[in-house]
Amino acid sequence: MVIFSGSAAFSQENQHDADRIVGKWMTEKKNLIVEVYRHDHKYKARIVWFDDTDDLSRPAEMRRDDQNPDPSLRKRKILGLEILKLLEFNKKTNSWEDGVIYDALTGKEWSSYAFITNKGLLRVKGYWHFKIFSKSVDFIPVK
């Protein structure tokens, strides 16, 4: 079976491989859960939970995107915020590439890619210009 989207065609097997990233993932530090989902053969992630015990006077529901360089976006809630976008599955490298990751703590965007490790973790890497200069975050699948 072939699934068509515009001029691109994906076999059902390729789509299954690509969709392994879909679902909820928690950081190894257990302080953040994101939900990865597919939209038009690209992958995105949004924040669905984070540990707000660092400031009990500001529960998660009240926190906003205060560090965003665009003043018009600073009122966005952190919960539900899209922090990863434009990832595309590359079957040759068995990874999701050409994405953009947003760090709400600093208000900065970075190029990104992701892959599933041998231990079944989702490793997301953000980098500036060169992949060798990257910072990574590992996520555990949420059952």
Backbone as JSON Lines, residues from 0, in Angstrom:
{"i":0,"aa":"M","n":[0.84,-1.18,0.0],"ca":[0.0,0.0,0.0],"c":[0.88,1.23,0.0]}
{"i":1,"aa":"V","n":[0.48,2.26,-0.73],"ca":[1.23,3.5,-0.81],"c":[0.33,4.64,-0.36]}
{"i":2,"aa":"I","n":[0.88,5.52,0.46],"ca":[0.15,6.7,0.92],"c":[0.72,7.89,0.18]}
{"i":3,"aa":"F","n":[-0.13,8.67,-0.5],"ca":[0.33,9.81,-1.28],"c":[0.08,11.1,-0.53]}
{"i":4,"aa":"S","n":[1.03,12.0,-0.61],"ca":[0.88,13.35,-0.07],"c":[1.56,14.27,-1.06]}
{"i":5,"aa":"G","n":[0.79,14.99,-1.85],"ca":[1.38,15.81,-2.89],"c":[2.1,14.91,-3.85]}
{"i":6,"aa":"S","n":[3.38,15.21,-4.12],"ca":[4.14,14.37,-5.04],"c":[4.96,13.31,-4.3]}
{"i":7,"aa":"A","n":[4.94,13.34,-2.99],"ca":[5.72,12.36,-2.22],"c":[4.9,11.11,-1.96]}
{"i":8,"aa":"A","n":[5.55,9.97,-2.06],"ca":[4.88,8.7,-1.78],"c":[5.66,7.97,-0.7]}
{"i":9,"aa":"F","n":[4.95,7.4,0.24],"ca":[5.57,6.67,1.33],"c":[4.92,5.3,1.39]}
{"i":10,"aa":"S","n":[5.75,4.25,1.5],"ca":[5.17,2.93,1.68],"c":[4.66,2.82,3.1]}
{"i":11,"aa":"Q","n":[3.76,1.89,3.32],"ca":[3.21,1.7,4.65],"c":[4.32,1.34,5.64]}
{"i":12,"aa":"E","n":[5.29,0.54,5.19],"ca":[6.4,0.15,6.05],"c":[7.24,1.38,6.44]}
{"i":13,"aa":"N","n":[7.55,2.24,5.46],"ca":[8.32,3.44,5.77],"c":[7.57,4.32,6.76]}
{"i":14,"aa":"Q","n":[6.25,4.43,6.59],"ca":[5.46,5.27,7.49],"c":[5.46,4.69,8.89]}
{"i":15,"aa":"H","n":[5.4,3.36,9.0],"ca":[5.46,2.74,10.33],"c":[6.78,3.08,11.01]}
{"i":16,"aa":"D","n":[7.9,2.97,10.28],"ca":[9.21,3.32,10.84],"c":[9.22,4.77,11.28]}
{"i":17,"aa":"A","n":[8.7,5.64,10.44],"ca":[8.7,7.08,10.73],"c":[7.83,7.4,11.94]}
{"i":18,"aa":"D","n":[6.74,6.69,12.13],"ca":[5.8,6.98,13.21],"c":[6.25,6.42,14.57]}
{"i":19,"aa":"R","n":[7.4,5.76,14.63],"ca":[7.89,5.26,15.93],"c":[8.11,6.4,16.92]}
{"i":20,"aa":"I","n":[8.3,7.58,16.43],"ca":[8.55,8.75,17.27],"c":[7.25,9.29,17.89]}
{"i":21,"aa":"V","n":[6.12,8.92,17.32],"ca":[4.82,9.46,17.76],"c":[4.45,8.92,19.14]}
{"i":22,"aa":"G","n":[4.0,9.82,20.0],"ca":[3.57,9.44,21.35],"c":[4.08,10.41,22.38]}
{"i":23,"aa":"K","n":[3.92,10.03,23.64],"ca":[4.38,10.88,24.74],"c":[5.73,10.38,25.24]}
{"i":24,"aa":"W","n":[6.6,11.33,25.54],"ca":[7.96,11.05,25.97],"c":[8.31,11.94,27.16]}
{"i":25,"aa":"M","n":[8.96,11.35,28.17],"ca":[9.38,12.09,29.36],"c":[10.9,12.17,29.4]}
{"i":26,"aa":"T","n":[11.41,13.34,29.78],"ca":[12.87,13.47,29.9],"c":[13.38,12.5,30.96]}
{"i":27,"aa":"E","n":[14.62,12.11,30.81],"ca":[15.23,11.21,31.8],"c":[15.23,11.85,33.19]}
{"i":28,"aa":"K","n":[15.28,13.16,33.26],"ca":[15.22,13.87,34.55],"c":[13.8,13.88,35.13]}
{"i":29,"aa":"K","n":[12.84,13.41,34.34],"ca":[11.43,13.33,34.75],"c":[10.85,14.69,35.12]}
{"i":30,"aa":"N","n":[11.25,15.72,34.36],"ca":[10.74,17.06,34.62],"c":[9.94,17.66,33.47]}
{"i":31,"aa":"L","n":[9.74,16.88,32.4],"ca":[9.03,17.38,31.22],"c":[8.47,16.2,30.43]}
{"i":32,"aa":"I","n":[7.23,16.36,29.97],"ca":[6.64,15.38,29.05],"c":[6.22,16.14,27.8]}
{"i":33,"aa":"V","n":[6.62,15.6,26.65],"ca":[6.2,16.15,25.36],"c":[5.38,15.11,24.62]}
{"i":34,"aa":"E","n":[4.52,15.58,23.75],"ca":[3.76,14.71,22.88],"c":[4.22,14.97,21.46]}
{"i":35,"aa":"V","n":[4.74,13.93,20.81],"ca":[5.19,14.02,19.43],"c":[4.05,13.53,18.54]}
{"i":36,"aa":"Y","n":[3.78,14.28,17.48],"ca":[2.71,13.92,16.57],"c":[3.11,14.25,15.13]}
{"i":37,"aa":"R","n":[2.42,13.6,14.2],"ca":[2.7,13.8,12.78],"c":[1.71,14.79,12.21]}
{"i":38,"aa":"H","n":[2.22,15.68,11.38],"ca":[1.38,16.64,10.66],"c":[1.95,16.79,9.26]}
{"i":39,"aa":"D","n":[1.21,16.31,8.25],"ca":[1.66,16.4,6.85],"c":[3.04,15.78,6.63]}
{"i":40,"aa":"H","n":[3.28,14.59,7.13],"ca":[4.53,13.84,6.97],"c":[5.73,14.52,7.62]}
{"i":41,"aa":"K","n":[5.47,15.48,8.49],"ca":[6.52,16.07,9.31],"c":[6.09,15.88,10.75]}
{"i":42,"aa":"Y","n":[7.04,15.99,11.65],"ca":[6.77,15.69,13.05],"c":[6.99,16.94,13.9]}
{"i":43,"aa":"K","n":[6.11,17.06,14.89],"ca":[6.13,18.18,15.82],"c":[6.01,17.63,17.23]}
{"i":44,"aa":"A","n":[6.33,18.48,18.22],"ca":[6.15,18.09,19.62],"c":[5.67,19.31,20.39]}
{"i":45,"aa":"R","n":[4.8,19.04,21.36],"ca":[4.31,20.09,22.24],"c":[4.45,19.64,23.69]}
{"i":46,"aa":"I","n":[4.57,20.61,24.57],"ca":[4.7,20.33,26.0],"c":[3.32,19.98,26.55]}
{"i":47,"aa":"V","n":[3.21,18.83,27.22],"ca":[1.94,18.44,27.83],"c":[2.01,18.43,29.36]}
{"i":48,"aa":"W","n":[3.23,18.45,29.92],"ca":[3.4,18.51,31.36],"c":[4.83,18.92,31.66]}
{"i":49,"aa":"F","n":[5.01,19.69,32.74],"ca":[6.35,19.94,33.24],"c":[6.29,20.13,34.75]}
{"i":50,"aa":"D","n":[7.4,19.88,35.39],"ca":[7.52,20.0,36.84],"c":[7.6,21.48,37.19]}
{"i":51,"aa":"D","n":[6.62,21.96,37.92],"ca":[6.58,23.37,38.28],"c":[6.91,23.62,39.76]}
{"i":52,"aa":"T","n":[7.55,22.65,40.4],"ca":[7.84,22.78,41.83],"c":[8.97,23.77,42.12]}
{"i":53,"aa":"D","n":[9.62,24.29,41.09],"ca":[10.67,25.29,41.31],"c":[10.1,26.62,41.82]}
{"i":54,"aa":"D","n":[8.8,26.88,41.54],"ca":[8.16,28.12,41.98],"c":[6.67,27.82,42.19]}
{"i":55,"aa":"L","n":[6.33,27.42,43.4],"ca":[4.95,27.01,43.69],"c":[3.96,28.16,43.58]}
{"i":56,"aa":"S","n":[4.44,29.39,43.58],"ca":[3.53,30.52,43.41],"c":[3.1,30.69,41.96]}
{"i":57,"aa":"R","n":[3.78,29.98,41.05],"ca":[3.45,30.04,39.62],"c":[3.21,28.62,39.1]}
{"i":58,"aa":"P","n":[1.98,28.11,39.26],"ca":[1.71,26.77,38.74],"c":[1.86,26.71,37.22]}
{"i":59,"aa":"A","n":[2.01,25.5,36.71],"ca":[2.25,25.29,35.28],"c":[1.23,26.0,34.4]}
{"i":60,"aa":"E","n":[-0.04,25.98,34.81],"ca":[-1.1,26.58,33.99],"c":[-0.92,28.09,33.82]}
{"i":61,"aa":"M","n":[-0.18,28.72,34.72],"ca":[0.0,30.17,34.67],"c":[1.27,30.6,33.94]}
{"i":62,"aa":"R","n":[2.16,29.7,33.67],"ca":[3.46,30.07,33.09],"c":[3.3,30.4,31.6]}
{"i":63,"aa":"R","n":[4.04,31.42,31.21],"ca":[3.97,31.92,29.84],"c":[5.36,31.88,29.19]}
{"i":64,"aa":"D","n":[5.39,32.09,27.9],"ca":[6.61,32.07,27.1],"c":[7.35,33.42,27.24]}
{"i":65,"aa":"D","n":[7.7,33.77,28.47],"ca":[8.26,35.08,28.82],"c":[9.57,35.42,28.11]}
{"i":66,"aa":"Q","n":[10.35,34.43,27.76],"ca":[11.67,34.68,27.17],"c":[11.66,34.8,25.66]}
{"i":67,"aa":"N","n":[10.48,34.68,25.05],"ca":[10.4,34.74,23.58],"c":[10.88,36.11,23.09]}
{"i":68,"aa":"P","n":[11.76,36.13,22.07],"ca":[12.25,37.41,21.55],"c":[11.15,38.24,20.88]}
{"i":69,"aa":"D","n":[10.06,37.59,20.48],"ca":[8.94,38.29,19.87],"c":[7.93,38.66,20.96]}
{"i":70,"aa":"P","n":[7.81,39.95,21.29],"ca":[6.91,40.37,22.37],"c":[5.46,39.9,22.18]}
{"i":71,"aa":"S","n":[5.04,39.74,20.94],"ca":[3.66,39.32,20.7],"c":[3.42,37.86,21.08]}
{"i":72,"aa":"L","n":[4.49,37.07,21.29],"ca":[4.36,35.66,21.64],"c":[4.59,35.38,23.13]}
{"i":73,"aa":"R","n":[4.91,36.38,23.89],"ca":[5.27,36.18,25.3],"c":[4.09,35.81,26.19]}
{"i":74,"aa":"K","n":[2.89,35.95,25.71],"ca":[1.71,35.59,26.51],"c":[1.25,34.14,26.27]}
{"i":75,"aa":"R","n":[1.94,33.43,25.37],"ca":[1.58,32.03,25.11],"c":[1.84,31.18,26.34]}
{"i":76,"aa":"K","n":[0.92,30.25,26.6],"ca":[1.12,29.32,27.71],"c":[2.22,28.33,27.36]}
{"i":77,"aa":"I","n":[3.0,27.96,28.38],"ca":[4.03,26.94,28.18],"c":[3.37,25.58,27.95]}
{"i":78,"aa":"L","n":[2.32,25.27,28.72],"ca":[1.59,24.02,28.48],"c":[0.93,24.09,27.11]}
{"i":79,"aa":"G","n":[1.2,23.11,26.29],"ca":[0.66,23.08,24.93],"c":[1.56,23.75,23.91]}
{"i":80,"aa":"L","n":[2.63,24.37,24.36],"ca":[3.54,25.08,23.46],"c":[4.26,24.11,22.53]}
{"i":81,"aa":"E","n":[4.24,24.43,21.24],"ca":[4.98,23.63,20.26],"c":[6.45,23.97,20.38]}
{"i":82,"aa":"I","n":[7.25,22.96,20.72],"ca":[8.68,23.21,20.91],"c":[9.56,22.52,19.87]}
{"i":83,"aa":"L","n":[8.95,21.7,19.03],"ca":[9.7,21.0,18.0],"c":[8.84,20.95,16.76]}
{"i":84,"aa":"K","n":[9.44,21.26,15.6],"ca":[8.66,21.26,14.36],"c":[9.56,20.92,13.18]}
{"i":85,"aa":"L","n":[8.92,20.58,12.08],"ca":[9.56,20.37,10.78],"c":[10.45,19.14,10.66]}
{"i":86,"aa":"L","n":[10.42,18.23,11.64],"ca":[11.22,17.02,11.53],"c":[10.68,16.12,10.42]}
{"i":87,"aa":"E","n":[11.58,15.61,9.59],"ca":[11.21,14.67,8.53],"c":[12.03,13.4,8.7]}
{"i":88,"aa":"F","n":[11.35,12.27,8.51],"ca":[12.03,10.98,8.66],"c":[12.93,10.72,7.47]}
{"i":89,"aa":"N","n":[14.16,10.3,7.76],"ca":[15.13,9.92,6.74],"c":[15.4,8.44,6.91]}
{"i":90,"aa":"K","n":[14.87,7.64,6.01],"ca":[15.01,6.18,6.13],"c":[16.47,5.74,6.07]}
{"i":91,"aa":"K","n":[17.29,6.43,5.29],"ca":[18.7,6.04,5.15],"c":[19.46,6.15,6.47]}
{"i":92,"aa":"T","n":[19.16,7.18,7.25],"ca":[19.86,7.38,8.52],"c":[19.03,6.9,9.7]}
{"i":93,"aa":"N","n":[17.78,6.49,9.44],"ca":[16.87,6.03,10.49],"c":[16.72,7.09,11.58]}
{"i":94,"aa":"S","n":[16.59,8.35,11.12],"ca":[16.47,9.47,12.05],"c":[15.5,10.5,11.48]}
{"i":95,"aa":"W","n":[15.13,11.43,12.32],"ca":[14.24,12.53,11.93],"c":[15.12,13.76,11.87]}
{"i":96,"aa":"E","n":[15.11,14.45,10.73],"ca":[16.09,15.5,10.48],"c":[15.43,16.81,10.04]}
{"i":97,"aa":"D","n":[16.27,17.84,9.95],"ca":[15.89,19.15,9.43],"c":[14.8,19.84,10.25]}
{"i":98,"aa":"G","n":[14.8,19.58,11.56],"ca":[13.81,20.18,12.43],"c":[14.3,21.46,13.08]}
{"i":99,"aa":"V","n":[13.39,22.07,13.82],"ca":[13.69,23.26,14.61],"c":[13.17,23.01,16.01]}
{"i":100,"aa":"I","n":[14.02,23.24,17.01],"ca":[13.61,23.07,18.4],"c":[13.65,24.44,19.08]}
{"i":101,"aa":"Y","n":[12.65,24.68,19.92],"ca":[12.54,25.95,20.64],"c":[12.8,25.7,22.12]}
{"i":102,"aa":"D","n":[13.67,26.49,22.71],"ca":[13.97,26.4,24.13],"c":[13.25,27.55,24.83]}
{"i":103,"aa":"A","n":[12.16,27.24,25.51],"ca":[11.36,28.27,26.18],"c":[12.1,28.91,27.34]}
{"i":104,"aa":"L","n":[13.12,28.25,27.88],"ca":[13.88,28.84,28.99],"c":[14.74,30.01,28.52]}
{"i":105,"aa":"T","n":[15.2,29.95,27.26],"ca":[16.06,31.01,26.73],"c":[15.4,31.82,25.62]}
{"i":106,"aa":"G","n":[14.32,31.29,25.05],"ca":[13.67,31.98,23.93],"c":[14.4,31.8,22.61]}
{"i":107,"aa":"K","n":[15.27,30.8,22.53],"ca":[16.06,30.59,21.31],"c":[15.6,29.35,20.55]}
{"i":108,"aa":"E","n":[15.77,29.41,19.23],"ca":[15.5,28.27,18.36],"c":[16.82,27.73,17.84]}
{"i":109,"aa":"W","n":[16.84,26.41,17.66],"ca":[18.03,25.72,17.17],"c":[17.62,24.74,16.09]}
{"i":110,"aa":"S","n":[18.52,24.44,15.19],"ca":[18.29,23.33,14.25],"c":[18.28,22.06,15.08]}
{"i":111,"aa":"S","n":[17.56,21.03,14.6],"ca":[17.5,19.82,15.41],"c":[17.34,18.57,14.55]}
{"i":112,"aa":"Y","n":[17.65,17.46,15.19],"ca":[17.37,16.14,14.64],"c":[17.15,15.2,15.8]}
{"i":113,"aa":"A","n":[16.59,14.03,15.52],"ca":[16.26,13.09,16.58],"c":[16.42,11.67,16.07]}
{"i":114,"aa":"F","n":[16.63,10.74,17.0],"ca":[16.7,9.33,16.65],"c":[16.38,8.51,17.88]}
{"i":115,"aa":"I","n":[16.05,7.25,17.67],"ca":[15.79,6.32,18.75],"c":[17.1,5.57,19.03]}
{"i":116,"aa":"T","n":[17.53,5.59,20.28],"ca":[18.79,4.92,20.65],"c":[18.57,3.41,20.73]}
{"i":117,"aa":"N","n":[19.66,2.68,20.87],"ca":[19.57,1.22,21.03],"c":[18.8,0.83,22.29]}
{"i":118,"aa":"K","n":[18.76,1.72,23.28],"ca":[18.03,1.46,24.52],"c":[16.57,1.88,24.44]}
{"i":119,"aa":"G","n":[16.13,2.36,23.27],"ca":[14.74,2.76,23.09],"c":[14.4,4.17,23.55]}
{"i":120,"aa":"L","n":[15.44,4.97,23.8],"ca":[15.23,6.36,24.19],"c":[15.12,7.23,22.94]}
{"i":121,"aa":"L","n":[14.35,8.29,23.04],"ca":[14.3,9.28,21.97],"c":[15.35,10.34,22.31]}
{"i":122,"aa":"R","n":[16.36,10.45,21.48],"ca":[17.4,11.46,21.69],"c":[17.15,12.59,20.7]}
{"i":123,"aa":"V","n":[16.93,13.78,21.25],"ca":[16.72,14.98,20.44],"c":[17.94,15.86,20.61]}
{"i":124,"aa":"K","n":[18.5,16.28,19.49],"ca":[19.7,17.12,19.52],"c":[19.39,18.47,18.89]}
{"i":125,"aa":"G","n":[19.82,19.51,19.57],"ca":[19.74,20.85,19.02],"c":[21.14,21.33,18.71]}
{"i":126,"aa":"Y","n":[21.29,22.05,17.6],"ca":[22.63,22.51,17.21],"c":[22.54,23.83,16.45]}
{"i":127,"aa":"W","n":[23.66,24.51,16.4],"ca":[23.75,25.76,15.68],"c":[24.77,25.57,14.56]}
{"i":128,"aa":"H","n":[24.31,25.5,13.34],"ca":[25.12,25.34,12.12],"c":[25.75,23.97,11.93]}
{"i":129,"aa":"F","n":[26.4,23.41,12.94],"ca":[27.11,22.15,12.77],"c":[26.62,21.13,13.79]}
{"i":130,"aa":"K","n":[26.3,19.93,13.33],"ca":[25.79,18.89,14.21],"c":[26.8,18.46,15.27]}
{"i":131,"aa":"I","n":[28.08,18.62,15.01],"ca":[29.07,18.2,16.0],"c":[29.04,19.09,17.25]}
{"i":132,"aa":"F","n":[28.48,20.3,17.12],"ca":[28.34,21.2,18.26],"c":[26.88,21.19,18.69]}
{"i":133,"aa":"S","n":[26.49,20.1,19.35],"ca":[25.08,19.93,19.69],"c":[24.89,19.69,21.17]}
{"i":134,"aa":"K","n":[23.66,19.87,21.6],"ca":[23.26,19.53,22.95],"c":[22.08,18.59,22.81]}
{"i":135,"aa":"S","n":[22.07,17.53,23.63],"ca":[21.02,16.54,23.47],"c":[20.21,16.36,24.73]}
{"i":136,"aa":"V","n":[18.98,15.9,24.54],"ca":[18.09,15.55,25.63],"c":[17.53,14.16,25.3]}
{"i":137,"aa":"D","n":[17.57,13.27,26.28],"ca":[17.02,11.92,26.1],"c":[15.66,11.83,26.75]}
{"i":138,"aa":"F","n":[14.73,11.16,26.05],"ca":[13.36,10.99,26.51],"c":[13.03,9.5,26.62]}
{"i":139,"aa":"I","n":[12.26,9.17,27.65],"ca":[11.78,7.82,27.89],"c":[10.34,7.75,27.39]}
{"i":140,"aa":"P","n":[9.94,6.67,26.71],"ca":[8.54,6.6,26.29],"c":[7.6,6.53,27.5]}
{"i":141,"aa":"V","n":[6.49,7.25,27.41],"ca":[5.47,7.23,28.47],"c":[4.42,6.21,28.06]}
{"i":142,"aa":"K","n":[4.16,5.27,28.92],"ca":[3.17,4.21,28.61],"c":[1.77,4.7,28.86]}
